[in-house]
């Protein structure tokens, strides 16, 4: 990912509505987990900082390929950060009780099946994996090109690859569905090839509105049939 995108992430992930919505869902997906959690592809450490504050009972660790991002993640979260690739994780087998990989498997440098098999390897039996992916290949946009997106998956595609990697009890669901129509308009109608990153400050009233919509969706008693992202939860046998 471009250095400028890491800088934008570092500035935005504590406050921007989309990151707050994602982090809330990741925390929900880790409910009931005890022990150690690996953030695989932790970027600049925003989720590890959230985990430290909301789940002090968990021991969060990170792994990140980009050296500057890894250093920033350690500063921001106080967690131990290893340098390495999700394609070949620098940890012993059966080391973690849970792992999170949020918007990592889409990247052009990642082999999704190899990465998922590595995540299965480092999890203890019964360990939980939480994966977030951008949805729908037809939603590829200028922002995706900036962050070197190679793939956007449907929920069935995400579930199928998790099964192929050996996981069980797989559940893959869309989220950010209520705002999907606006996302389509912004990406496919308004944006041009030289469009700026999607990670940018929003007017406070708009940021609050978008976050409120994601919270309404998060509290629905049923999943929506479509959304801008896929969140999957699975278990190592």
Short mmCIF file of N, CA and C in Angstrom, two decimals, residues 104-232:
data_model
loop_
_atom_site.label_atom_id
_atom_site.label_comp_id
_atom_site.label_asym_id
_atom_site.label_seq_id
_atom_site.Cartn_x
_atom_site.Cartn_y
_atom_site.Cartn_z
N UNK A 104 -7.15 -7.27 4.50
CA UNK A 104 -5.78 -7.66 4.19
C UNK A 104 -5.74 -8.64 3.01
N UNK A 105 -6.65 -9.60 3.01
CA UNK A 105 -6.62 -10.66 1.99
C UNK A 105 -6.89 -10.14 0.59
N UNK A 106 -7.41 -8.94 0.48
CA UNK A 106 -7.70 -8.37 -0.84
C UNK A 106 -6.45 -7.92 -1.57
N UNK A 107 -5.34 -7.75 -0.87
CA UNK A 107 -4.18 -7.05 -1.41
C UNK A 107 -3.47 -7.87 -2.48
N UNK A 108 -2.92 -7.19 -3.47
CA UNK A 108 -2.27 -7.85 -4.59
C UNK A 108 -1.08 -8.71 -4.15
N UNK A 109 -0.43 -8.36 -3.03
CA UNK A 109 0.74 -9.10 -2.57
C UNK A 109 0.37 -10.31 -1.72
N UNK A 110 -0.90 -10.51 -1.46
CA UNK A 110 -1.35 -11.59 -0.57
C UNK A 110 -1.88 -12.75 -1.39
N UNK A 111 -1.47 -13.96 -1.02
CA UNK A 111 -2.07 -15.19 -1.55
C UNK A 111 -3.15 -15.60 -0.56
N UNK A 112 -4.44 -15.38 -0.88
CA UNK A 112 -5.49 -15.57 0.12
C UNK A 112 -5.53 -16.97 0.73
N UNK A 113 -5.40 -18.01 -0.09
CA UNK A 113 -5.46 -19.37 0.45
C UNK A 113 -4.26 -19.65 1.33
N UNK A 114 -3.07 -19.26 0.88
CA UNK A 114 -1.88 -19.46 1.70
C UNK A 114 -1.99 -18.72 3.03
N UNK A 115 -2.51 -17.48 2.98
CA UNK A 115 -2.65 -16.69 4.21
C UNK A 115 -3.66 -17.34 5.17
N UNK A 116 -4.77 -17.82 4.64
CA UNK A 116 -5.77 -18.46 5.50
C UNK A 116 -5.22 -19.76 6.10
N UNK A 117 -4.47 -20.51 5.33
CA UNK A 117 -3.87 -21.73 5.88
C UNK A 117 -2.83 -21.41 6.94
N UNK A 118 -2.09 -20.31 6.78
CA UNK A 118 -1.17 -19.86 7.81
C UNK A 118 -1.93 -19.43 9.07
N UNK A 119 -3.04 -18.74 8.90
CA UNK A 119 -3.85 -18.34 10.05
C UNK A 119 -4.41 -19.57 10.76
N UNK A 120 -4.80 -20.58 10.01
CA UNK A 120 -5.25 -21.83 10.63
C UNK A 120 -4.10 -22.49 11.40
N UNK A 121 -2.92 -22.44 10.84
CA UNK A 121 -1.76 -23.08 11.49
C UNK A 121 -1.44 -22.45 12.83
N UNK A 122 -1.48 -21.12 12.92
CA UNK A 122 -1.05 -20.47 14.16
C UNK A 122 -2.16 -20.44 15.22
N UNK A 123 -3.38 -20.79 14.84
CA UNK A 123 -4.46 -20.86 15.81
C UNK A 123 -4.44 -22.18 16.57
N UNK A 124 -4.80 -22.13 17.83
CA UNK A 124 -4.99 -23.35 18.60
C UNK A 124 -6.28 -24.04 18.16
N UNK A 125 -6.40 -25.35 18.36
CA UNK A 125 -7.67 -26.02 18.04
C UNK A 125 -8.84 -25.34 18.74
N UNK A 126 -9.88 -25.07 17.98
CA UNK A 126 -11.02 -24.33 18.50
C UNK A 126 -10.86 -22.83 18.43
N UNK A 127 -9.70 -22.37 17.93
CA UNK A 127 -9.45 -20.93 17.83
C UNK A 127 -10.34 -20.27 16.80
N UNK A 128 -10.61 -19.01 17.01
CA UNK A 128 -11.55 -18.25 16.17
C UNK A 128 -10.80 -17.33 15.21
N UNK A 129 -11.25 -17.31 13.97
CA UNK A 129 -10.74 -16.38 12.97
C UNK A 129 -11.83 -15.42 12.55
N UNK A 130 -11.49 -14.14 12.48
CA UNK A 130 -12.40 -13.10 12.01
C UNK A 130 -11.76 -12.42 10.81
N UNK A 131 -12.46 -12.42 9.69
CA UNK A 131 -11.94 -11.85 8.45
C UNK A 131 -12.92 -10.79 7.94
N UNK A 132 -12.39 -9.65 7.54
CA UNK A 132 -13.20 -8.66 6.84
C UNK A 132 -12.64 -8.47 5.45
N UNK A 133 -13.55 -8.39 4.47
CA UNK A 133 -13.17 -8.22 3.07
C UNK A 133 -14.06 -7.19 2.41
N UNK A 134 -13.52 -6.40 1.47
CA UNK A 134 -14.40 -5.55 0.66
C UNK A 134 -15.23 -6.43 -0.26
N UNK A 135 -16.46 -6.03 -0.50
CA UNK A 135 -17.41 -6.87 -1.25
C UNK A 135 -17.53 -6.43 -2.70
N UNK A 136 -17.78 -7.42 -3.56
CA UNK A 136 -18.17 -7.25 -4.96
C UNK A 136 -17.05 -6.69 -5.85
N UNK A 137 -16.59 -7.55 -6.74
CA UNK A 137 -15.54 -7.14 -7.67
C UNK A 137 -15.97 -5.96 -8.55
N UNK A 138 -17.25 -5.87 -8.84
CA UNK A 138 -17.72 -4.78 -9.70
C UNK A 138 -17.68 -3.41 -9.00
N UNK A 139 -17.37 -3.41 -7.70
CA UNK A 139 -17.23 -2.15 -6.98
C UNK A 139 -15.79 -1.62 -6.98
N UNK A 140 -14.89 -2.29 -7.69
CA UNK A 140 -13.52 -1.80 -7.82
C UNK A 140 -13.53 -0.34 -8.28
N UNK A 141 -12.71 0.47 -7.63
CA UNK A 141 -12.74 1.91 -7.91
C UNK A 141 -11.33 2.49 -7.87
N UNK A 142 -11.23 3.79 -8.03
CA UNK A 142 -9.94 4.47 -7.95
C UNK A 142 -9.29 4.26 -6.59
N UNK A 143 -10.07 4.25 -5.52
CA UNK A 143 -9.50 4.00 -4.20
C UNK A 143 -8.86 2.62 -4.13
N UNK A 144 -9.52 1.61 -4.71
CA UNK A 144 -8.96 0.26 -4.71
C UNK A 144 -7.61 0.24 -5.41
N UNK A 145 -7.48 0.99 -6.47
CA UNK A 145 -6.20 1.02 -7.17
C UNK A 145 -5.12 1.67 -6.31
N UNK A 146 -5.50 2.65 -5.52
CA UNK A 146 -4.52 3.32 -4.63
C UNK A 146 -4.01 2.36 -3.56
N UNK A 147 -4.88 1.48 -3.07
CA UNK A 147 -4.48 0.56 -2.00
C UNK A 147 -4.14 -0.83 -2.54
N UNK A 148 -4.00 -0.96 -3.87
CA UNK A 148 -3.55 -2.18 -4.53
C UNK A 148 -4.49 -3.35 -4.26
N UNK A 149 -5.79 -3.09 -4.45
CA UNK A 149 -6.79 -4.14 -4.30
C UNK A 149 -6.76 -5.07 -5.51
N UNK A 150 -6.63 -6.36 -5.25
CA UNK A 150 -6.66 -7.35 -6.33
C UNK A 150 -7.99 -8.07 -6.40
N UNK A 151 -8.77 -8.04 -5.31
CA UNK A 151 -10.00 -8.83 -5.28
C UNK A 151 -10.99 -8.25 -4.26
N UNK A 152 -12.25 -8.30 -4.62
CA UNK A 152 -13.34 -7.99 -3.71
C UNK A 152 -14.29 -9.20 -3.80
N UNK A 153 -14.67 -9.75 -2.66
CA UNK A 153 -15.39 -11.02 -2.64
C UNK A 153 -16.84 -10.87 -2.23
N UNK A 154 -17.65 -11.82 -2.65
CA UNK A 154 -19.00 -11.97 -2.12
C UNK A 154 -18.92 -12.78 -0.83
N UNK A 155 -20.02 -12.80 -0.09
CA UNK A 155 -20.06 -13.62 1.13
C UNK A 155 -19.87 -15.10 0.81
N UNK A 156 -20.54 -15.67 -0.22
CA UNK A 156 -20.30 -17.08 -0.54
C UNK A 156 -18.85 -17.38 -0.94
N UNK A 157 -18.22 -16.47 -1.67
CA UNK A 157 -16.82 -16.68 -2.05
C UNK A 157 -15.92 -16.70 -0.81
N UNK A 158 -16.19 -15.80 0.12
CA UNK A 158 -15.40 -15.75 1.36
C UNK A 158 -15.57 -17.04 2.15
N UNK A 159 -16.80 -17.48 2.30
CA UNK A 159 -17.07 -18.71 3.05
C UNK A 159 -16.42 -19.92 2.38
N UNK A 160 -16.49 -19.98 1.05
CA UNK A 160 -15.93 -21.12 0.33
C UNK A 160 -14.42 -21.23 0.55
N UNK A 161 -13.71 -20.09 0.53
CA UNK A 161 -12.26 -20.14 0.71
C UNK A 161 -11.90 -20.51 2.15
N UNK A 162 -12.69 -20.06 3.11
CA UNK A 162 -12.44 -20.45 4.50
C UNK A 162 -12.62 -21.95 4.68
N UNK A 163 -13.65 -22.51 4.07
CA UNK A 163 -13.83 -23.97 4.13
C UNK A 163 -12.65 -24.68 3.47
N UNK A 164 -12.20 -24.15 2.32
CA UNK A 164 -11.09 -24.77 1.60
C UNK A 164 -9.81 -24.75 2.43
N UNK A 165 -9.64 -23.71 3.25
CA UNK A 165 -8.46 -23.61 4.10
C UNK A 165 -8.56 -24.48 5.35
N UNK A 166 -9.69 -25.16 5.52
CA UNK A 166 -9.82 -26.10 6.62
C UNK A 166 -10.62 -25.62 7.81
N UNK A 167 -11.23 -24.44 7.72
CA UNK A 167 -12.02 -23.94 8.84
C UNK A 167 -13.41 -24.56 8.85
N UNK A 168 -14.04 -24.52 10.01
CA UNK A 168 -15.40 -25.03 10.16
C UNK A 168 -16.26 -23.96 10.82
N UNK A 169 -17.54 -24.24 10.92
CA UNK A 169 -18.50 -23.30 11.54
C UNK A 169 -18.33 -21.91 10.94
N UNK A 170 -18.27 -21.86 9.65
CA UNK A 170 -18.03 -20.61 8.93
C UNK A 170 -19.33 -19.84 8.78
N UNK A 171 -19.29 -18.57 9.10
CA UNK A 171 -20.44 -17.68 8.89
C UNK A 171 -19.93 -16.40 8.25
N UNK A 172 -20.41 -16.13 7.06
CA UNK A 172 -19.99 -14.93 6.32
C UNK A 172 -21.22 -14.09 6.01
N UNK A 173 -21.18 -12.82 6.40
CA UNK A 173 -22.33 -11.93 6.23
C UNK A 173 -21.88 -10.57 5.71
N UNK A 174 -22.76 -9.95 4.95
CA UNK A 174 -22.50 -8.59 4.49
C UNK A 174 -22.78 -7.59 5.60
N UNK A 175 -22.08 -6.46 5.55
CA UNK A 175 -22.43 -5.33 6.40
C UNK A 175 -22.17 -4.04 5.62
N UNK A 176 -22.56 -2.92 6.21
CA UNK A 176 -22.58 -1.62 5.53
C UNK A 176 -23.53 -1.68 4.33
N UNK A 177 -24.66 -2.32 4.55
CA UNK A 177 -25.66 -2.47 3.49
C UNK A 177 -26.56 -1.26 3.34
N UNK A 178 -26.91 -0.61 4.43
CA UNK A 178 -27.81 0.54 4.34
C UNK A 178 -27.17 1.69 3.55
N UNK A 179 -25.85 1.78 3.63
CA UNK A 179 -25.14 2.84 2.91
C UNK A 179 -24.63 2.38 1.54
N UNK A 180 -24.91 1.13 1.17
CA UNK A 180 -24.40 0.62 -0.10
C UNK A 180 -24.85 1.45 -1.31
N UNK A 181 -26.11 1.90 -1.39
CA UNK A 181 -26.49 2.73 -2.55
C UNK A 181 -25.63 3.99 -2.69
N UNK A 182 -25.32 4.65 -1.58
CA UNK A 182 -24.46 5.83 -1.65
C UNK A 182 -23.04 5.46 -2.08
N UNK A 183 -22.59 4.30 -1.61
CA UNK A 183 -21.26 3.83 -1.99
C UNK A 183 -21.19 3.58 -3.50
N UNK A 184 -22.22 2.99 -4.06
CA UNK A 184 -22.26 2.73 -5.49
C UNK A 184 -22.21 4.03 -6.27
N UNK A 185 -23.01 5.01 -5.86
CA UNK A 185 -23.03 6.29 -6.55
C UNK A 185 -21.67 6.96 -6.47
N UNK A 186 -21.07 6.97 -5.28
CA UNK A 186 -19.79 7.64 -5.12
C UNK A 186 -18.69 6.97 -5.96
N UNK A 187 -18.68 5.63 -5.98
CA UNK A 187 -17.59 4.91 -6.64
C UNK A 187 -17.79 4.78 -8.15
N UNK A 188 -19.02 4.59 -8.59
CA UNK A 188 -19.25 4.27 -9.99
C UNK A 188 -19.80 5.44 -10.82
N UNK A 189 -20.26 6.49 -10.15
CA UNK A 189 -20.82 7.62 -10.87
C UNK A 189 -19.98 8.89 -10.67
N UNK A 190 -19.69 9.22 -9.42
CA UNK A 190 -19.02 10.48 -9.12
C UNK A 190 -17.51 10.41 -9.23
N UNK A 191 -16.91 9.29 -8.81
CA UNK A 191 -15.46 9.21 -8.75
C UNK A 191 -14.86 9.10 -10.14
N UNK A 192 -13.68 9.70 -10.32
CA UNK A 192 -12.93 9.59 -11.55
C UNK A 192 -11.67 8.77 -11.29
N UNK A 193 -10.93 8.51 -12.33
CA UNK A 193 -9.72 7.71 -12.20
C UNK A 193 -8.67 8.34 -11.31
N UNK A 194 -8.71 9.66 -11.17
CA UNK A 194 -7.73 10.35 -10.34
C UNK A 194 -8.34 10.78 -9.00
N UNK A 195 -9.42 10.10 -8.60
CA UNK A 195 -10.11 10.47 -7.37
C UNK A 195 -9.20 10.30 -6.16
N UNK A 196 -9.44 11.09 -5.14
CA UNK A 196 -8.67 10.99 -3.91
C UNK A 196 -9.10 9.75 -3.15
N UNK A 197 -8.36 9.43 -2.11
CA UNK A 197 -8.64 8.25 -1.29
C UNK A 197 -10.01 8.36 -0.62
N UNK A 198 -10.63 7.20 -0.40
CA UNK A 198 -11.88 7.16 0.37
C UNK A 198 -11.64 7.48 1.84
N UNK A 199 -10.39 7.31 2.29
CA UNK A 199 -10.05 7.60 3.69
C UNK A 199 -9.72 9.08 3.78
N UNK A 200 -10.68 9.84 4.27
CA UNK A 200 -10.53 11.30 4.33
C UNK A 200 -11.47 11.84 5.40
N UNK A 201 -11.16 13.00 5.96
CA UNK A 201 -12.07 13.60 6.95
C UNK A 201 -13.43 13.92 6.33
N UNK A 202 -14.47 13.65 7.07
CA UNK A 202 -15.83 14.00 6.68
C UNK A 202 -16.29 15.18 7.54
N UNK A 203 -17.20 16.00 7.04
CA UNK A 203 -17.82 16.99 7.92
C UNK A 203 -18.39 16.28 9.15
N UNK A 204 -18.24 16.85 10.33
CA UNK A 204 -18.67 16.16 11.55
C UNK A 204 -20.11 15.67 11.50
N UNK A 205 -21.02 16.47 10.96
CA UNK A 205 -22.43 16.06 10.92
C UNK A 205 -22.62 14.85 10.00
N UNK A 206 -21.86 14.80 8.90
CA UNK A 206 -21.99 13.68 7.97
C UNK A 206 -21.36 12.42 8.54
N UNK A 207 -20.20 12.59 9.18
CA UNK A 207 -19.55 11.45 9.82
C UNK A 207 -20.46 10.85 10.88
N UNK A 208 -21.07 11.71 11.70
CA UNK A 208 -21.98 11.22 12.75
C UNK A 208 -23.20 10.53 12.15
N UNK A 209 -23.71 11.06 11.05
CA UNK A 209 -24.88 10.45 10.41
C UNK A 209 -24.55 9.08 9.87
N UNK A 210 -23.43 8.97 9.16
CA UNK A 210 -23.04 7.67 8.60
C UNK A 210 -22.80 6.65 9.71
N UNK A 211 -22.14 7.08 10.78
CA UNK A 211 -21.90 6.15 11.88
C UNK A 211 -23.20 5.70 12.52
N UNK A 212 -24.14 6.62 12.67
CA UNK A 212 -25.44 6.25 13.26
C UNK A 212 -26.16 5.23 12.40
N UNK A 213 -26.06 5.37 11.07
CA UNK A 213 -26.68 4.39 10.17
C UNK A 213 -26.04 3.02 10.36
N UNK A 214 -24.71 2.97 10.48
CA UNK A 214 -24.05 1.67 10.68
C UNK A 214 -24.43 1.05 12.02
N UNK A 215 -24.68 1.89 13.03
CA UNK A 215 -25.08 1.36 14.33
C UNK A 215 -26.51 0.82 14.27
N UNK A 216 -27.39 1.49 13.53
CA UNK A 216 -28.75 0.95 13.34
C UNK A 216 -28.67 -0.42 12.69
N UNK A 217 -27.86 -0.52 11.65
CA UNK A 217 -27.71 -1.81 10.96
C UNK A 217 -27.12 -2.87 11.88
N UNK A 218 -26.13 -2.49 12.68
CA UNK A 218 -25.48 -3.43 13.59
C UNK A 218 -26.46 -4.04 14.59
N UNK A 219 -27.50 -3.30 14.91
CA UNK A 219 -28.46 -3.78 15.90
C UNK A 219 -29.67 -4.49 15.29
N UNK A 220 -29.69 -4.62 13.99
CA UNK A 220 -30.79 -5.35 13.36
C UNK A 220 -30.72 -6.83 13.75
N UNK A 221 -31.87 -7.47 13.94
CA UNK A 221 -31.86 -8.88 14.35
C UNK A 221 -31.62 -9.85 13.20
N UNK A 222 -31.32 -9.34 12.02
CA UNK A 222 -31.11 -10.19 10.85
C UNK A 222 -30.04 -9.55 9.96
N UNK A 223 -29.29 -10.35 9.22
CA UNK A 223 -28.28 -9.78 8.31
C UNK A 223 -28.93 -9.25 7.04
N UNK A 224 -28.32 -8.24 6.45
CA UNK A 224 -28.81 -7.71 5.19
C UNK A 224 -28.29 -8.55 4.03
N UNK A 225 -29.04 -8.59 2.92
CA UNK A 225 -28.65 -9.46 1.79
C UNK A 225 -27.49 -8.92 0.96
N UNK A 226 -27.05 -7.70 1.23
CA UNK A 226 -25.96 -7.10 0.47
C UNK A 226 -25.29 -6.04 1.34
N UNK A 227 -24.05 -5.69 0.99
CA UNK A 227 -23.34 -4.67 1.74
C UNK A 227 -22.00 -4.38 1.10
N UNK A 228 -21.36 -3.34 1.55
CA UNK A 228 -20.08 -2.95 1.00
C UNK A 228 -18.92 -3.79 1.47
N UNK A 229 -19.12 -4.55 2.56
CA UNK A 229 -18.07 -5.40 3.12
C UNK A 229 -18.65 -6.74 3.52
N UNK A 230 -17.76 -7.73 3.67
CA UNK A 230 -18.12 -9.06 4.16
C UNK A 230 -17.35 -9.30 5.44
N UNK A 231 -18.06 -9.68 6.50
CA UNK A 231 -17.42 -10.08 7.75
C UNK A 231 -17.66 -11.57 7.94
N UNK A 232 -16.60 -12.32 8.10
CA UNK A 232 -16.70 -13.78 8.27
C UNK A 232 -16.07 -14.21 9.58
#
